[in-house]
Each structure stands twice: as C-alpha cells, then as structure tokens.
Amino acid sequence: EPEVTQTPSHQVTQMGQEVILRCVPISNHLYFYWYRQILGQKVEFLVSFYNNEISEKSEIFDDQFSVERPDGSNFTLKIRSTKLEDSAMYFCASTGHPYNEQFFGPGTRLTVL
Amino acid sequence: GQQVMQIPQYQHVQEGEDFTTYCNSSTTLSNIQWYKQRPGGHPVFLIQLVKSGEVKKQKRLTFQFGEAKKNSSLHITATQTTDVGTYFCAGTNNAGNMLTFGGGTRLMVKP
C-alpha cells in the first residue's frame, strides 16, 4: 500500500540553525500539507500546498518557514533560523482531493537545543 | 479563527466498557474527520462525515455528525486493549481545506 515517507526520523539542531525536513507524498496525490505536534499536544496545521504554491497557511507559518516542491516527488519544509519552541514532531500529509482523508507520514522529531 | 474542542482530554476504561469522545466546533463545518494516533505513531484516518445528522458505523465504532454540523462524537462499544490511543476530530469549514484538529481524547484501556 502506498505511504507517505519522511526523512530524517529525528533531527537535532542548535538554535539559530536552518533545518530542512523532507517528505515524499503518495505519488498520485496533488495536495500536500505540513502539521506540527508539540509533545503531548494537538496536531496543528502549518501549511497546505497545491499546484506549486501555498494555498493556505496558519499563523504559526511565519517568515521563518518555507515550503518547496523541488522535483516531482519531494516536498520540503524549511525553518530558516530555528528557535527552542520549534521543537516538535512535524508531520507531512497528502491527499488526492482536498476534502478527502489525509495520509500522514511517520513524522520527523525536531529537537532544537 | 475556527476552534475545535474535544472532551474529555483523558479516559481510563476497563476492557469491555464503552467509551465516547465529543467534539465541538466554534463554527459550522463542511465536514469532519476522525483520526486515531497510537502512542509514538502518526494520525491515521478513521472516517469522514459530511452530511448534517450523519451516522456511520465501523464495527464497534459509531460516528455522529450533529444536525448543525458543529459537533460530532465517536462511540466505541466494548473497548479492547487495541483501542488504546488518542482520538482526534478534525474539521474543515467552507473557507478552505485546512484541517483544524481538536485537542484529542487519550483513551487508556485496562485489561
């Protein structure tokens, strides 16, 4: 069964450093999302992406964040200058239709020291 | 902005007991989805409800969408240890496809 994959599974970085989290959505999906989940808390929407542009973003997704689909398979989330409060699990998700179920990847645990 | 609340936050049950989690939105939803997240895992889609008053069943799980499309519930009959996890509702409104998640209900089942 096709699945969303994410790399790395765990990323440790120093405050102020840039990180890039990578996702490979399911191949025939067209809608891509990033969410974050601080430990023990709820899943928070960051951004949705369709047709090579951002379709929606939340207040969390400020100028420090950017997304890109550099080729036909990868979907990346970049945090330019990480802060301690960026420590969380970051989930990528994809779907074939915007109102259908979203398929989540296994997540990348980001730890900012 | 849209807010989605879930209660209770935690629920401990004895295996075999029933369990219900309730979801309330501050705004009318176009649809609501339910996800289950096992400890250390990622959210996994369970079901989507679209119509006002809709009721759907999956084996021991019953999902309801309120008439006003602002609330929903998930009921599990005769819980099993495999039901352990956090159950999240997530709604979208007519403004877009952004999923707003509730805070989740963490279910713990004692064998």
JSON list of C-alpha atoms in Angstrom, two decimals:
[
{"chain": "A", "resi": 1, "resn": "GLU", "atom": "CA", "xyz": [0.00, 0.00, 0.00]},
{"chain": "A", "resi": 2, "resn": "PRO", "atom": "CA", "xyz": [1.42, 3.42, -0.92]},
{"chain": "A", "resi": 3, "resn": "GLU", "atom": "CA", "xyz": [2.50, 5.57, 2.01]},
{"chain": "A", "resi": 4, "resn": "VAL", "atom": "CA", "xyz": [3.94, 8.97, 2.80]},
{"chain": "A", "resi": 5, "resn": "THR", "atom": "CA", "xyz": [7.58, 8.85, 3.85]},
{"chain": "A", "resi": 6, "resn": "GLN", "atom": "CA", "xyz": [9.57, 11.42, 5.81]},
{"chain": "A", "resi": 7, "resn": "THR", "atom": "CA", "xyz": [13.27, 11.92, 6.48]},
{"chain": "A", "resi": 8, "resn": "PRO", "atom": "CA", "xyz": [15.00, 12.18, 8.81]},
{"chain": "A", "resi": 9, "resn": "SER", "atom": "CA", "xyz": [13.05, 10.48, 11.57]},
{"chain": "A", "resi": 10, "resn": "HIS", "atom": "CA", "xyz": [14.86, 12.60, 14.15]},
{"chain": "A", "resi": 11, "resn": "GLN", "atom": "CA", "xyz": [16.74, 15.86, 13.70]},
{"chain": "A", "resi": 12, "resn": "VAL", "atom": "CA", "xyz": [18.71, 17.58, 16.42]},
{"chain": "A", "resi": 13, "resn": "THR", "atom": "CA", "xyz": [19.88, 21.13, 15.75]},
{"chain": "A", "resi": 14, "resn": "GLN", "atom": "CA", "xyz": [21.26, 24.16, 17.52]},
{"chain": "A", "resi": 15, "resn": "MET", "atom": "CA", "xyz": [19.09, 27.24, 17.98]},
{"chain": "A", "resi": 16, "resn": "GLY", "atom": "CA", "xyz": [19.51, 29.62, 15.04]},
{"chain": "A", "resi": 17, "resn": "GLN", "atom": "CA", "xyz": [20.41, 26.90, 12.56]},
{"chain": "A", "resi": 18, "resn": "GLU", "atom": "CA", "xyz": [18.46, 26.13, 9.43]},
{"chain": "A", "resi": 19, "resn": "VAL", "atom": "CA", "xyz": [16.74, 22.77, 9.02]},
{"chain": "A", "resi": 20, "resn": "ILE", "atom": "CA", "xyz": [15.07, 21.12, 6.07]},
{"chain": "A", "resi": 21, "resn": "LEU", "atom": "CA", "xyz": [12.55, 18.40, 6.67]},
{"chain": "A", "resi": 22, "resn": "ARG", "atom": "CA", "xyz": [11.80, 16.14, 3.75]},
{"chain": "A", "resi": 23, "resn": "CYS", "atom": "CA", "xyz": [8.67, 14.33, 2.68]},
{"chain": "A", "resi": 24, "resn": "VAL", "atom": "CA", "xyz": [7.76, 12.10, -0.23]},
{"chain": "A", "resi": 25, "resn": "PRO", "atom": "CA", "xyz": [3.97, 12.23, -0.63]},
{"chain": "A", "resi": 26, "resn": "ILE", "atom": "CA", "xyz": [1.96, 9.43, -2.20]},
{"chain": "A", "resi": 27, "resn": "SER", "atom": "CA", "xyz": [2.75, 9.55, -5.91]},
{"chain": "A", "resi": 28, "resn": "ASN", "atom": "CA", "xyz": [-0.62, 10.40, -7.44]},
{"chain": "A", "resi": 29, "resn": "HIS", "atom": "CA", "xyz": [-1.60, 12.91, -4.75]},
{"chain": "A", "resi": 30, "resn": "LEU", "atom": "CA", "xyz": [-1.75, 16.61, -5.59]},
{"chain": "A", "resi": 31, "resn": "TYR", "atom": "CA", "xyz": [-2.42, 18.27, -2.22]},
{"chain": "A", "resi": 32, "resn": "PHE", "atom": "CA", "xyz": [0.30, 18.41, 0.39]},
{"chain": "A", "resi": 33, "resn": "TYR", "atom": "CA", "xyz": [0.36, 19.58, 3.99]},
{"chain": "A", "resi": 34, "resn": "TRP", "atom": "CA", "xyz": [2.66, 20.15, 6.92]},
{"chain": "A", "resi": 35, "resn": "TYR", "atom": "CA", "xyz": [1.49, 19.86, 10.51]},
{"chain": "A", "resi": 36, "resn": "ARG", "atom": "CA", "xyz": [3.32, 20.01, 13.79]},
{"chain": "A", "resi": 37, "resn": "GLN", "atom": "CA", "xyz": [2.60, 18.38, 17.13]},
{"chain": "A", "resi": 38, "resn": "ILE", "atom": "CA", "xyz": [4.33, 19.55, 20.27]},
{"chain": "A", "resi": 39, "resn": "LEU", "atom": "CA", "xyz": [4.80, 16.61, 22.60]},
{"chain": "A", "resi": 40, "resn": "GLY", "atom": "CA", "xyz": [1.52, 15.55, 24.18]},
{"chain": "A", "resi": 41, "resn": "GLN", "atom": "CA", "xyz": [-0.48, 18.27, 22.45]},
{"chain": "A", "resi": 42, "resn": "LYS", "atom": "CA", "xyz": [-2.77, 18.51, 19.48]},
{"chain": "A", "resi": 43, "resn": "VAL", "atom": "CA", "xyz": [-1.88, 18.40, 15.81]},
{"chain": "A", "resi": 44, "resn": "GLU", "atom": "CA", "xyz": [-1.57, 21.95, 14.43]},
{"chain": "A", "resi": 45, "resn": "PHE", "atom": "CA", "xyz": [-1.92, 22.88, 10.78]},
{"chain": "A", "resi": 46, "resn": "LEU", "atom": "CA", "xyz": [1.01, 24.77, 9.28]},
{"chain": "A", "resi": 47, "resn": "VAL", "atom": "CA", "xyz": [0.52, 24.99, 5.53]},
{"chain": "A", "resi": 48, "resn": "SER", "atom": "CA", "xyz": [-1.19, 23.44, 2.53]},
{"chain": "A", "resi": 49, "resn": "PHE", "atom": "CA", "xyz": [0.32, 23.33, -0.95]},
{"chain": "A", "resi": 50, "resn": "TYR", "atom": "CA", "xyz": [-1.22, 22.70, -4.34]},
{"chain": "A", "resi": 51, "resn": "ASN", "atom": "CA", "xyz": [-0.13, 23.33, -7.90]},
{"chain": "A", "resi": 52, "resn": "ASN", "atom": "CA", "xyz": [3.28, 24.55, -6.77]},
{"chain": "A", "resi": 53, "resn": "GLU", "atom": "CA", "xyz": [2.01, 27.23, -4.47]},
{"chain": "A", "resi": 54, "resn": "ILE", "atom": "CA", "xyz": [0.80, 27.69, -0.93]},
{"chain": "A", "resi": 55, "resn": "SER", "atom": "CA", "xyz": [-2.99, 27.51, -0.75]},
{"chain": "A", "resi": 56, "resn": "GLU", "atom": "CA", "xyz": [-3.40, 28.17, 2.99]},
{"chain": "A", "resi": 57, "resn": "LYS", "atom": "CA", "xyz": [-1.16, 28.81, 5.94]},
{"chain": "A", "resi": 58, "resn": "SER", "atom": "CA", "xyz": [-1.66, 29.27, 9.66]},
{"chain": "A", "resi": 59, "resn": "GLU", "atom": "CA", "xyz": [-0.37, 31.95, 12.00]},
{"chain": "A", "resi": 60, "resn": "ILE", "atom": "CA", "xyz": [2.40, 29.57, 13.04]},
{"chain": "A", "resi": 61, "resn": "PHE", "atom": "CA", "xyz": [3.77, 29.57, 9.49]},
{"chain": "A", "resi": 62, "resn": "ASP", "atom": "CA", "xyz": [5.65, 32.87, 9.67]},
{"chain": "A", "resi": 63, "resn": "ASP", "atom": "CA", "xyz": [8.56, 34.22, 7.60]},
{"chain": "A", "resi": 64, "resn": "GLN", "atom": "CA", "xyz": [10.92, 31.68, 9.15]},
{"chain": "A", "resi": 65, "resn": "PHE", "atom": "CA", "xyz": [9.09, 28.86, 7.40]},
{"chain": "A", "resi": 66, "resn": "SER", "atom": "CA", "xyz": [9.01, 27.99, 3.73]},
{"chain": "A", "resi": 67, "resn": "VAL", "atom": "CA", "xyz": [7.90, 25.03, 1.65]},
{"chain": "A", "resi": 68, "resn": "GLU", "atom": "CA", "xyz": [9.06, 23.78, -1.69]},
{"chain": "A", "resi": 69, "resn": "ARG", "atom": "CA", "xyz": [8.45, 21.00, -4.13]},
{"chain": "A", "resi": 70, "resn": "PRO", "atom": "CA", "xyz": [11.91, 20.90, -5.72]},
{"chain": "A", "resi": 71, "resn": "ASP", "atom": "CA", "xyz": [11.14, 17.98, -8.02]},
{"chain": "A", "resi": 72, "resn": "GLY", "atom": "CA", "xyz": [8.31, 15.63, -8.88]},
{"chain": "A", "resi": 73, "resn": "SER", "atom": "CA", "xyz": [8.47, 13.64, -5.68]},
{"chain": "A", "resi": 74, "resn": "ASN", "atom": "CA", "xyz": [9.83, 15.61, -2.73]},
{"chain": "A", "resi": 75, "resn": "PHE", "atom": "CA", "xyz": [8.02, 18.18, -0.59]},
{"chain": "A", "resi": 76, "resn": "THR", "atom": "CA", "xyz": [10.18, 20.06, 1.90]},
{"chain": "A", "resi": 77, "resn": "LEU", "atom": "CA", "xyz": [9.68, 22.28, 4.92]},
{"chain": "A", "resi": 78, "resn": "LYS", "atom": "CA", "xyz": [12.48, 24.68, 5.74]},
{"chain": "A", "resi": 79, "resn": "ILE", "atom": "CA", "xyz": [12.87, 26.52, 9.01]},
{"chain": "A", "resi": 80, "resn": "ARG", "atom": "CA", "xyz": [15.40, 29.30, 8.47]},
{"chain": "A", "resi": 81, "resn": "SER", "atom": "CA", "xyz": [16.52, 30.07, 11.99]},
{"chain": "A", "resi": 82, "resn": "THR", "atom": "CA", "xyz": [15.24, 27.54, 14.50]},
{"chain": "A", "resi": 83, "resn": "LYS", "atom": "CA", "xyz": [14.00, 28.53, 17.94]},
{"chain": "A", "resi": 84, "resn": "LEU", "atom": "CA", "xyz": [13.64, 26.38, 21.03]},
{"chain": "A", "resi": 85, "resn": "GLU", "atom": "CA", "xyz": [9.88, 26.45, 20.64]},
{"chain": "A", "resi": 86, "resn": "ASP", "atom": "CA", "xyz": [10.14, 24.87, 17.19]},
{"chain": "A", "resi": 87, "resn": "SER", "atom": "CA", "xyz": [10.90, 21.56, 18.92]},
{"chain": "A", "resi": 88, "resn": "ALA", "atom": "CA", "xyz": [8.04, 19.28, 17.92]},
{"chain": "A", "resi": 89, "resn": "MET", "atom": "CA", "xyz": [7.05, 16.37, 15.72]},
{"chain": "A", "resi": 90, "resn": "TYR", "atom": "CA", "xyz": [6.47, 17.54, 12.17]},
{"chain": "A", "resi": 91, "resn": "PHE", "atom": "CA", "xyz": [4.07, 15.53, 10.04]},
{"chain": "A", "resi": 92, "resn": "CYS", "atom": "CA", "xyz": [3.69, 15.71, 6.32]},
{"chain": "A", "resi": 93, "resn": "ALA", "atom": "CA", "xyz": [0.38, 14.63, 4.77]},
{"chain": "A", "resi": 94, "resn": "SER", "atom": "CA", "xyz": [-1.01, 14.26, 1.29]},
{"chain": "A", "resi": 95, "resn": "THR", "atom": "CA", "xyz": [-4.33, 13.63, -0.36]},
{"chain": "A", "resi": 96, "resn": "GLY", "atom": "CA", "xyz": [-5.76, 13.24, -3.82]},
{"chain": "A", "resi": 97, "resn": "HIS", "atom": "CA", "xyz": [-8.67, 15.55, -3.15]},
{"chain": "A", "resi": 98, "resn": "PRO", "atom": "CA", "xyz": [-8.76, 18.49, -0.73]},
{"chain": "A", "resi": 99, "resn": "TYR", "atom": "CA", "xyz": [-11.78, 17.29, 1.27]},
{"chain": "A", "resi": 100, "resn": "ASN", "atom": "CA", "xyz": [-10.82, 13.62, 1.43]},
{"chain": "A", "resi": 101, "resn": "GLU", "atom": "CA", "xyz": [-8.83, 11.75, 4.04]},
{"chain": "A", "resi": 102, "resn": "GLN", "atom": "CA", "xyz": [-5.28, 12.86, 4.51]},
{"chain": "A", "resi": 103, "resn": "PHE", "atom": "CA", "xyz": [-2.48, 10.33, 4.66]},
{"chain": "A", "resi": 104, "resn": "PHE", "atom": "CA", "xyz": [0.12, 11.21, 7.26]},
{"chain": "A", "resi": 105, "resn": "GLY", "atom": "CA", "xyz": [3.78, 10.32, 7.19]},
{"chain": "A", "resi": 106, "resn": "PRO", "atom": "CA", "xyz": [5.56, 8.88, 10.24]},
{"chain": "A", "resi": 107, "resn": "GLY", "atom": "CA", "xyz": [6.87, 12.32, 11.23]},
{"chain": "A", "resi": 108, "resn": "THR", "atom": "CA", "xyz": [10.22, 13.96, 11.90]},
{"chain": "A", "resi": 109, "resn": "ARG", "atom": "CA", "xyz": [11.00, 14.72, 15.52]},
{"chain": "A", "resi": 110, "resn": "LEU", "atom": "CA", "xyz": [12.83, 18.05, 15.61]},
{"chain": "A", "resi": 111, "resn": "THR", "atom": "CA", "xyz": [14.78, 18.88, 18.73]},
{"chain": "A", "resi": 112, "resn": "VAL", "atom": "CA", "xyz": [16.23, 22.41, 18.99]},
{"chain": "A", "resi": 113, "resn": "LEU", "atom": "CA", "xyz": [18.92, 22.83, 21.65]},
{"chain": "B", "resi": 1, "resn": "GLY", "atom": "CA", "xyz": [-10.44, 31.73, 13.90]},
{"chain": "B", "resi": 2, "resn": "GLN", "atom": "CA", "xyz": [-12.05, 28.34, 13.94]},
{"chain": "B", "resi": 3, "resn": "GLN", "atom": "CA", "xyz": [-11.62, 26.39, 17.14]},
{"chain": "B", "resi": 4, "resn": "VAL", "atom": "CA", "xyz": [-12.33, 22.73, 17.72]},
{"chain": "B", "resi": 5, "resn": "MET", "atom": "CA", "xyz": [-12.66, 21.44, 21.29]},
{"chain": "B", "resi": 6, "resn": "GLN", "atom": "CA", "xyz": [-12.74, 17.84, 22.43]},
{"chain": "B", "resi": 7, "resn": "ILE", "atom": "CA", "xyz": [-13.77, 16.30, 25.72]},
{"chain": "B", "resi": 8, "resn": "PRO", "atom": "CA", "xyz": [-12.73, 14.51, 27.73]},
{"chain": "B", "resi": 9, "resn": "GLN", "atom": "CA", "xyz": [-8.98, 15.01, 27.49]},
{"chain": "B", "resi": 10, "resn": "TYR", "atom": "CA", "xyz": [-8.30, 11.57, 29.01]},
{"chain": "B", "resi": 11, "resn": "GLN", "atom": "CA", "xyz": [-10.41, 8.50, 29.63]},
{"chain": "B", "resi": 12, "resn": "HIS", "atom": "CA", "xyz": [-9.46, 5.35, 31.51]},
{"chain": "B", "resi": 13, "resn": "VAL", "atom": "CA", "xyz": [-11.80, 2.41, 30.98]},
{"chain": "B", "resi": 14, "resn": "GLN", "atom": "CA", "xyz": [-11.85, -1.23, 31.90]},
{"chain": "B", "resi": 15, "resn": "GLU", "atom": "CA", "xyz": [-11.68, -3.53, 28.90]},
{"chain": "B", "resi": 16, "resn": "GLY", "atom": "CA", "xyz": [-15.24, -4.22, 27.78]},
{"chain": "B", "resi": 17, "resn": "GLU", "atom": "CA", "xyz": [-16.60, -0.84, 28.85]},
{"chain": "B", "resi": 18, "resn": "ASP", "atom": "CA", "xyz": [-17.88, 1.69, 26.35]},
{"chain": "B", "resi": 19, "resn": "PHE", "atom": "CA", "xyz": [-16.13, 4.96, 25.50]},
{"chain": "B", "resi": 20, "resn": "THR", "atom": "CA", "xyz": [-17.31, 8.22, 23.97]},
{"chain": "B", "resi": 21, "resn": "THR", "atom": "CA", "xyz": [-15.44, 11.34, 22.92]},
{"chain": "B", "resi": 22, "resn": "TYR", "atom": "CA", "xyz": [-17.17, 14.58, 21.98]},
{"chain": "B", "resi": 23, "resn": "CYS", "atom": "CA", "xyz": [-16.06, 17.24, 19.54]},
{"chain": "B", "resi": 24, "resn": "ASN", "atom": "CA", "xyz": [-17.39, 20.81, 19.27]},
{"chain": "B", "resi": 25, "resn": "SER", "atom": "CA", "xyz": [-16.54, 23.47, 16.72]},
{"chain": "B", "resi": 26, "resn": "SER", "atom": "CA", "xyz": [-16.90, 27.21, 17.14]},
{"chain": "B", "resi": 27, "resn": "THR", "atom": "CA", "xyz": [-18.03, 27.45, 13.51]},
{"chain": "B", "resi": 28, "resn": "THR", "atom": "CA", "xyz": [-20.14, 25.36, 11.14]},
{"chain": "B", "resi": 29, "resn": "LEU", "atom": "CA", "xyz": [-18.07, 22.68, 9.46]},
{"chain": "B", "resi": 30, "resn": "SER", "atom": "CA", "xyz": [-18.26, 21.47, 5.89]},
{"chain": "B", "resi": 31, "resn": "ASN", "atom": "CA", "xyz": [-17.06, 18.07, 7.02]},
{"chain": "B", "resi": 32, "resn": "ILE", "atom": "CA", "xyz": [-15.45, 16.39, 9.99]},
{"chain": "B", "resi": 33, "resn": "GLN", "atom": "CA", "xyz": [-12.81, 13.68, 10.01]},
{"chain": "B", "resi": 34, "resn": "TRP", "atom": "CA", "xyz": [-11.69, 11.39, 12.81]},
{"chain": "B", "resi": 35, "resn": "TYR", "atom": "CA", "xyz": [-8.14, 10.16, 13.25]},
{"chain": "B", "resi": 36, "resn": "LYS", "atom": "CA", "xyz": [-6.51, 7.74, 15.66]},
{"chain": "B", "resi": 37, "resn": "GLN", "atom": "CA", "xyz": [-2.95, 8.16, 16.84]},
{"chain": "B", "resi": 38, "resn": "ARG", "atom": "CA", "xyz": [-1.29, 5.29, 18.66]},
{"chain": "B", "resi": 39, "resn": "PRO", "atom": "CA", "xyz": [1.40, 6.20, 21.22]},
{"chain": "B", "resi": 40, "resn": "GLY", "atom": "CA", "xyz": [4.52, 7.19, 19.28]},
{"chain": "B", "resi": 41, "resn": "GLY", "atom": "CA", "xyz": [2.67, 6.96, 15.97]},
{"chain": "B", "resi": 42, "resn": "HIS", "atom": "CA", "xyz": [1.13, 9.26, 13.43]},
{"chain": "B", "resi": 43, "resn": "PRO", "atom": "CA", "xyz": [-2.53, 10.15, 12.87]},
{"chain": "B", "resi": 44, "resn": "VAL", "atom": "CA", "xyz": [-4.39, 7.51, 10.90]},
{"chain": "B", "resi": 45, "resn": "PHE", "atom": "CA", "xyz": [-7.66, 8.35, 9.20]},
{"chain": "B", "resi": 46, "resn": "LEU", "atom": "CA", "xyz": [-10.75, 6.57, 10.52]},
{"chain": "B", "resi": 47, "resn": "ILE", "atom": "CA", "xyz": [-13.73, 8.21, 8.83]},
{"chain": "B", "resi": 48, "resn": "GLN", "atom": "CA", "xyz": [-15.22, 11.34, 7.32]},
{"chain": "B", "resi": 49, "resn": "LEU", "atom": "CA", "xyz": [-18.71, 12.72, 7.93]},
{"chain": "B", "resi": 50, "resn": "VAL", "atom": "CA", "xyz": [-20.21, 15.25, 5.55]},
{"chain": "B", "resi": 51, "resn": "LYS", "atom": "CA", "xyz": [-23.98, 15.40, 5.94]},
{"chain": "B", "resi": 52, "resn": "SER", "atom": "CA", "xyz": [-25.93, 17.01, 8.75]},
{"chain": "B", "resi": 53, "resn": "GLY", "atom": "CA", "xyz": [-27.08, 14.34, 11.23]},
{"chain": "B", "resi": 54, "resn": "GLU", "atom": "CA", "xyz": [-24.99, 11.65, 9.55]},
{"chain": "B", "resi": 55, "resn": "VAL", "atom": "CA", "xyz": [-24.25, 8.45, 11.48]},
{"chain": "B", "resi": 56, "resn": "LYS", "atom": "CA", "xyz": [-21.61, 5.95, 10.33]},
{"chain": "B", "resi": 57, "resn": "LYS", "atom": "CA", "xyz": [-20.50, 2.67, 11.89]},
{"chain": "B", "resi": 58, "resn": "GLN", "atom": "CA", "xyz": [-17.27, 0.76, 11.62]},
{"chain": "B", "resi": 59, "resn": "LYS", "atom": "CA", "xyz": [-17.57, -2.48, 13.60]},
{"chain": "B", "resi": 60, "resn": "ARG", "atom": "CA", "xyz": [-17.57, -1.33, 17.26]},
{"chain": "B", "resi": 61, "resn": "LEU", "atom": "CA", "xyz": [-17.12, 2.36, 16.37]},
{"chain": "B", "resi": 62, "resn": "THR", "atom": "CA", "xyz": [-20.07, 4.70, 15.80]},
{"chain": "B", "resi": 63, "resn": "PHE", "atom": "CA", "xyz": [-19.56, 8.23, 14.49]},
{"chain": "B", "resi": 64, "resn": "GLN", "atom": "CA", "xyz": [-22.15, 11.00, 14.51]},
{"chain": "B", "resi": 65, "resn": "PHE", "atom": "CA", "xyz": [-22.25, 14.46, 12.96]},
{"chain": "B", "resi": 66, "resn": "GLY", "atom": "CA", "xyz": [-24.61, 16.94, 14.58]},
{"chain": "B", "resi": 67, "resn": "GLU", "atom": "CA", "xyz": [-27.60, 18.47, 12.85]},
{"chain": "B", "resi": 68, "resn": "ALA", "atom": "CA", "xyz": [-26.00, 21.91, 12.95]},
{"chain": "B", "resi": 69, "resn": "LYS", "atom": "CA", "xyz": [-22.69, 20.48, 11.67]},
{"chain": "B", "resi": 70, "resn": "LYS", "atom": "CA", "xyz": [-20.87, 21.98, 14.66]},
{"chain": "B", "resi": 71, "resn": "ASN", "atom": "CA", "xyz": [-20.43, 18.89, 16.80]},
{"chain": "B", "resi": 72, "resn": "SER", "atom": "CA", "xyz": [-19.55, 15.26, 16.44]},
{"chain": "B", "resi": 73, "resn": "SER", "atom": "CA", "xyz": [-19.00, 12.19, 18.58]},
{"chain": "B", "resi": 74, "resn": "LEU", "atom": "CA", "xyz": [-17.19, 8.88, 18.43]},
{"chain": "B", "resi": 75, "resn": "HIS", "atom": "CA", "xyz": [-18.51, 5.98, 20.48]},
{"chain": "B", "resi": 76, "resn": "ILE", "atom": "CA", "xyz": [-16.66, 2.71, 20.96]},
{"chain": "B", "resi": 77, "resn": "THR", "atom": "CA", "xyz": [-18.66, -0.25, 22.23]},
{"chain": "B", "resi": 78, "resn": "ALA", "atom": "CA", "xyz": [-16.93, -2.85, 24.40]},
{"chain": "B", "resi": 79, "resn": "THR", "atom": "CA", "xyz": [-13.42, -1.43, 24.28]},
{"chain": "B", "resi": 80, "resn": "GLN", "atom": "CA", "xyz": [-10.43, -3.67, 23.68]},
{"chain": "B", "resi": 81, "resn": "THR", "atom": "CA", "xyz": [-6.77, -3.07, 24.53]},
{"chain": "B", "resi": 82, "resn": "THR", "atom": "CA", "xyz": [-6.13, -2.48, 20.82]},
{"chain": "B", "resi": 83, "resn": "ASP", "atom": "CA", "xyz": [-8.33, 0.64, 21.04]},
{"chain": "B", "resi": 84, "resn": "VAL", "atom": "CA", "xyz": [-5.65, 2.41, 23.10]},
{"chain": "B", "resi": 85, "resn": "GLY", "atom": "CA", "xyz": [-4.54, 5.69, 21.56]},
{"chain": "B", "resi": 86, "resn": "THR", "atom": "CA", "xyz": [-5.55, 9.31, 21.10]},
{"chain": "B", "resi": 87, "resn": "TYR", "atom": "CA", "xyz": [-8.64, 10.03, 19.05]},
{"chain": "B", "resi": 88, "resn": "PHE", "atom": "CA", "xyz": [-8.71, 13.35, 17.24]},
{"chain": "B", "resi": 89, "resn": "CYS", "atom": "CA", "xyz": [-11.55, 15.01, 15.43]},
{"chain": "B", "resi": 90, "resn": "ALA", "atom": "CA", "xyz": [-10.57, 17.45, 12.69]},
{"chain": "B", "resi": 91, "resn": "GLY", "atom": "CA", "xyz": [-12.87, 19.77, 10.80]},
{"chain": "B", "resi": 92, "resn": "THR", "atom": "CA", "xyz": [-12.80, 21.85, 7.67]},
{"chain": "B", "resi": 93, "resn": "ASN", "atom": "CA", "xyz": [-15.02, 24.84, 7.03]},
{"chain": "B", "resi": 94, "resn": "ASN", "atom": "CA", "xyz": [-16.32, 26.23, 3.76]},
{"chain": "B", "resi": 95, "resn": "ALA", "atom": "CA", "xyz": [-13.41, 28.66, 3.52]},
{"chain": "B", "resi": 96, "resn": "GLY", "atom": "CA", "xyz": [-10.88, 26.07, 2.54]},
{"chain": "B", "resi": 97, "resn": "ASN", "atom": "CA", "xyz": [-9.37, 22.66, 3.07]},
{"chain": "B", "resi": 98, "resn": "MET", "atom": "CA", "xyz": [-7.38, 23.43, 6.20]},
{"chain": "B", "resi": 99, "resn": "LEU", "atom": "CA", "xyz": [-7.94, 20.74, 8.85]},
{"chain": "B", "resi": 100, "resn": "THR", "atom": "CA", "xyz": [-8.37, 22.12, 12.35]},
{"chain": "B", "resi": 101, "resn": "PHE", "atom": "CA", "xyz": [-7.74, 19.41, 14.91]},
{"chain": "B", "resi": 102, "resn": "GLY", "atom": "CA", "xyz": [-9.35, 19.09, 18.29]},
{"chain": "B", "resi": 103, "resn": "GLY", "atom": "CA", "xyz": [-7.17, 18.56, 21.32]},
{"chain": "B", "resi": 104, "resn": "GLY", "atom": "CA", "xyz": [-7.74, 14.81, 21.22]},
{"chain": "B", "resi": 105, "resn": "THR", "atom": "CA", "xyz": [-9.02, 12.31, 23.77]},
{"chain": "B", "resi": 106, "resn": "ARG", "atom": "CA", "xyz": [-6.46, 9.88, 25.05]},
{"chain": "B", "resi": 107, "resn": "LEU", "atom": "CA", "xyz": [-8.04, 6.50, 25.69]},
{"chain": "B", "resi": 108, "resn": "MET", "atom": "CA", "xyz": [-6.41, 4.04, 28.06]},
{"chain": "B", "resi": 109, "resn": "VAL", "atom": "CA", "xyz": [-7.88, 0.56, 28.41]},
{"chain": "B", "resi": 110, "resn": "LYS", "atom": "CA", "xyz": [-7.15, -1.65, 31.41]},
{"chain": "B", "resi": 111, "resn": "PRO", "atom": "CA", "xyz": [-7.17, -5.35, 30.60]}
]
